[in-house]
Short mmCIF file of C-alpha atoms and ligand atoms in Angstrom, two decimals:
data_model
loop_
_atom_site.label_atom_id
_atom_site.label_comp_id
_atom_site.label_asym_id
_atom_site.label_seq_id
_atom_site.Cartn_x
_atom_site.Cartn_y
_atom_site.Cartn_z
CA MET A 1 14.62 -13.86 0.44
CA LYS A 2 13.45 -10.45 -0.74
CA ASN A 3 10.41 -8.80 0.81
CA ILE A 4 7.28 -8.64 -1.31
CA VAL A 5 6.00 -5.06 -1.25
CA LEU A 6 2.55 -4.05 -2.43
CA ILE A 7 2.01 -0.44 -3.48
CA GLY A 8 -1.04 1.20 -5.01
CA PHE A 9 -3.98 3.48 -4.44
CA MET A 10 -6.54 2.99 -1.65
CA GLY A 11 -9.06 0.31 -2.57
CA THR A 12 -6.81 -1.65 -4.93
CA GLY A 13 -6.66 -4.59 -2.48
CA LYS A 14 -3.19 -4.28 -0.93
CA THR A 15 -4.22 -5.35 2.56
CA SER A 16 -6.48 -8.28 1.63
CA THR A 17 -4.08 -9.53 -1.06
CA GLY A 18 -1.03 -9.04 1.15
CA ARG A 19 -2.55 -10.91 4.07
CA LEU A 20 -3.53 -13.84 1.83
CA LEU A 21 -0.16 -13.85 0.06
CA ALA A 22 1.71 -13.95 3.36
CA HIS A 23 -0.48 -16.82 4.51
CA ARG A 24 0.10 -18.79 1.31
CA LEU A 25 3.87 -18.25 1.44
CA GLY A 26 4.17 -18.78 5.20
CA ARG A 27 5.59 -15.30 5.71
CA THR A 28 4.92 -12.50 8.19
CA PHE A 29 2.51 -9.82 6.99
CA ILE A 30 3.01 -6.13 7.78
CA ASP A 31 0.48 -3.43 6.88
CA THR A 32 2.25 -0.09 7.30
CA ASP A 33 -0.93 1.89 8.12
CA GLN A 34 -1.75 -0.61 10.88
CA LYS A 35 1.85 -0.57 12.13
CA ILE A 36 1.87 3.24 12.30
CA GLU A 37 -1.40 3.12 14.26
CA PHE A 38 -0.10 0.48 16.66
CA ASP A 39 3.33 2.08 17.20
CA ASN A 40 1.88 5.55 17.78
CA ASN A 41 -1.29 4.49 19.57
CA ILE A 42 -3.48 6.64 17.32
CA THR A 43 -5.50 5.97 14.18
CA VAL A 44 -4.34 7.32 10.82
CA ALA A 45 -7.55 9.39 10.62
CA GLU A 46 -6.86 10.93 14.05
CA MET A 47 -3.24 11.60 13.12
CA PHE A 48 -4.35 13.48 9.99
CA SER A 49 -6.93 15.55 11.85
CA ILE A 50 -4.85 16.33 14.96
CA HIS A 51 -1.29 16.63 13.56
CA GLY A 52 -1.80 17.03 9.80
CA GLU A 53 -0.80 15.05 6.72
CA GLN A 54 2.90 15.95 6.83
CA HIS A 55 3.22 14.54 10.34
CA PHE A 56 1.68 11.28 9.08
CA ARG A 57 4.08 11.25 6.08
CA GLN A 58 7.01 11.62 8.48
CA LYS A 59 5.80 8.71 10.65
CA GLU A 60 5.22 6.69 7.47
CA SER A 61 8.79 7.32 6.24
CA GLU A 62 10.22 6.35 9.65
CA THR A 63 8.21 3.10 9.55
CA ILE A 64 9.37 2.37 6.00
CA ALA A 65 13.00 2.99 6.99
CA ARG A 66 12.66 0.45 9.81
CA ILE A 67 10.82 -2.31 7.97
CA SER A 68 12.98 -2.00 4.85
CA ARG A 69 15.73 -3.67 6.88
CA TYR A 70 13.60 -6.80 7.32
CA THR A 71 13.76 -9.73 4.91
CA ASP A 72 11.25 -12.39 3.95
CA VAL A 73 8.09 -10.46 4.82
CA VAL A 74 5.06 -9.32 2.84
CA ILE A 75 4.42 -5.58 3.18
CA ALA A 76 1.23 -3.70 2.25
CA THR A 77 1.98 0.03 2.12
CA GLY A 78 -0.24 3.09 2.50
CA GLY A 79 -1.57 4.55 -0.75
CA GLY A 80 0.65 7.63 -0.53
CA VAL A 81 3.94 5.88 0.23
CA VAL A 82 5.20 6.70 -3.27
CA LEU A 83 4.96 10.45 -2.61
CA ARG A 84 8.39 10.48 -0.95
CA PRO A 85 10.98 9.01 -3.35
CA GLU A 86 13.18 7.83 -0.48
CA ASN A 87 10.43 5.42 0.64
CA LEU A 88 10.47 3.52 -2.64
CA ILE A 89 14.27 3.55 -2.80
CA ARG A 90 14.41 1.97 0.67
CA LEU A 91 11.69 -0.59 -0.05
CA LYS A 92 13.48 -1.59 -3.28
CA THR A 93 16.80 -2.34 -1.59
CA ASN A 94 15.37 -5.49 0.00
CA GLY A 95 12.17 -6.00 -1.90
CA VAL A 96 10.34 -6.73 -5.10
CA ILE A 97 7.69 -4.07 -5.68
CA ILE A 98 4.25 -4.98 -6.98
CA ALA A 99 1.70 -2.28 -7.83
CA LEU A 100 -2.00 -3.05 -7.59
CA THR A 101 -4.33 -0.90 -9.67
CA ALA A 102 -8.10 -0.69 -10.17
CA SER A 103 -10.53 1.42 -12.17
CA LEU A 104 -11.93 4.64 -10.72
CA GLU A 105 -15.38 3.03 -10.35
CA VAL A 106 -14.03 0.03 -8.45
CA ILE A 107 -11.91 2.23 -6.18
CA LEU A 108 -14.94 4.40 -5.36
CA GLU A 109 -17.04 1.34 -4.63
CA ARG A 110 -14.42 -0.41 -2.46
CA THR A 111 -13.53 2.71 -0.49
CA SER A 112 -17.19 3.46 0.26
CA ARG A 113 -17.40 0.49 2.62
CA ARG A 114 -15.30 1.96 5.42
CA ASN A 115 -14.89 5.55 6.47
CA CYS A 116 -11.33 5.46 7.78
CA ARG A 117 -9.52 7.18 4.91
CA PRO A 118 -9.08 10.85 5.76
CA LEU A 119 -8.19 11.97 2.22
CA LEU A 120 -11.50 10.58 0.91
CA ASN A 121 -13.76 11.73 3.70
CA ARG A 122 -15.30 14.59 1.69
CA PRO A 123 -18.26 15.27 -0.60
CA ASP A 124 -16.18 15.70 -3.79
CA LYS A 125 -14.60 12.27 -3.33
CA GLU A 126 -14.81 11.22 -6.99
CA ALA A 127 -12.96 14.35 -8.15
CA VAL A 128 -10.32 13.89 -5.44
CA VAL A 129 -9.71 10.23 -6.30
CA SER A 130 -9.52 11.03 -10.00
CA LYS A 131 -7.00 13.84 -9.39
CA LEU A 132 -4.82 11.79 -7.02
CA LEU A 133 -4.81 8.81 -9.41
CA LYS A 134 -3.53 11.04 -12.21
CA GLU A 135 -0.90 12.67 -10.00
CA ARG A 136 0.37 9.32 -8.74
CA ALA A 137 0.14 7.12 -11.86
CA ASP A 138 3.83 7.57 -12.82
CA LEU A 139 4.92 6.86 -9.26
CA TYR A 140 3.02 3.55 -9.02
CA ASN A 141 4.47 2.65 -12.44
CA LYS A 142 7.93 2.36 -10.91
CA ALA A 143 6.97 -1.11 -9.62
CA ASP A 144 8.48 -4.35 -10.97
CA LEU A 145 5.00 -5.65 -11.82
CA SER A 146 1.60 -4.00 -12.07
CA ILE A 147 -1.69 -5.91 -11.70
CA ASP A 148 -5.19 -4.56 -12.36
CA THR A 149 -7.36 -6.02 -9.58
CA SER A 150 -10.69 -4.54 -10.79
CA ASP A 151 -12.15 -7.89 -11.87
CA SER A 152 -10.06 -10.27 -9.77
CA THR A 153 -10.39 -11.86 -6.35
CA PRO A 154 -7.47 -11.63 -3.89
CA GLN A 155 -6.85 -15.34 -4.62
CA GLN A 156 -6.45 -14.65 -8.34
CA VAL A 157 -4.18 -11.67 -7.66
CA CYS A 158 -2.07 -13.89 -5.37
CA ASP A 159 -1.81 -16.56 -8.08
CA HIS A 160 -0.58 -13.91 -10.50
CA ILE A 161 1.99 -12.58 -8.01
CA ILE A 162 3.26 -16.05 -7.09
CA ALA A 163 3.67 -17.00 -10.79
CA PHE A 164 5.62 -13.78 -11.38
CA LEU A 165 7.84 -14.36 -8.33
CA ARG A 166 8.59 -17.95 -9.38
CA GLN A 167 9.41 -16.89 -12.92
CA GLY A 168 11.75 -14.16 -11.68
CA GLY A 169 13.51 -16.50 -9.26
CA TYR A 170 12.27 -14.57 -6.22
CA LEU A 171 10.78 -17.68 -4.58
O1 SKM B 201 -1.89 5.73 4.37
C1 SKM B 201 -3.28 5.97 4.40
C2 SKM B 201 -3.56 7.42 4.46
O2 SKM B 201 -4.95 7.57 4.63
C3 SKM B 201 -3.09 8.18 3.21
C4 SKM B 201 -3.28 7.41 1.96
C5 SKM B 201 -3.00 8.06 0.67
O3 SKM B 201 -2.37 9.12 0.67
O4 SKM B 201 -3.38 7.51 -0.38
C6 SKM B 201 -3.68 6.09 1.97
C7 SKM B 201 -3.95 5.33 3.19
O5 SKM B 201 -3.49 3.99 3.02
#
C-alpha cells in the first residue's frame, strides 16, 4: 500500500488530520518535524536559531529520504518540504500526495496558538505568511489532491481523503 503524504503550509491541519487519518486506517503516523526533533534531540526552533535554516532543510531531506522507503504509513510533512524538489520526488515514489490549504486569515489564527514556528516568530508575520504562500503555491499544487481545510474539521478532511483514496484504488 502506498504511503499517504500530507503537504501544505503551517496551520493547514497536516498534523491533526494525519494523526486522525492514521488512526482511522490503522496505520502508523509519522510527523517529519517531530521525527527530526526526536532523531536530533533538538527542537526545530532551536535548530533554526543555533544552526540556521539550511541545516534544518538538510536534516529534513535526510529524514524524507529515509521515510520514503517505508510503505503503508501516513506522513505529515513540514510546511517547507516542497522547497527542495528531490523531497517531493522521493515522497511520490511510494506515496499519494495530498495538499492541505487554508485561507490567510485561518492560517494566521491557527498559527497564533503555539509559538514553535521559527519562520513566523516575528512582528510582520502576516506579510511573511502572505509572501511565503505566494512563493509556494505552485509547489503545493503538485499534489494529487488539494483540500481547503479553512471551514472543515479534521474529521471532515479525513472523510474527503478516504473517499478520494477509495475512488483512486489506493485503499
Ligand atoms: O518544518 C517546520 C519549520 O518551522 C519550517 C516550516 C516552513 O518552512 O514552512 C514549517 C514547519 O513545519
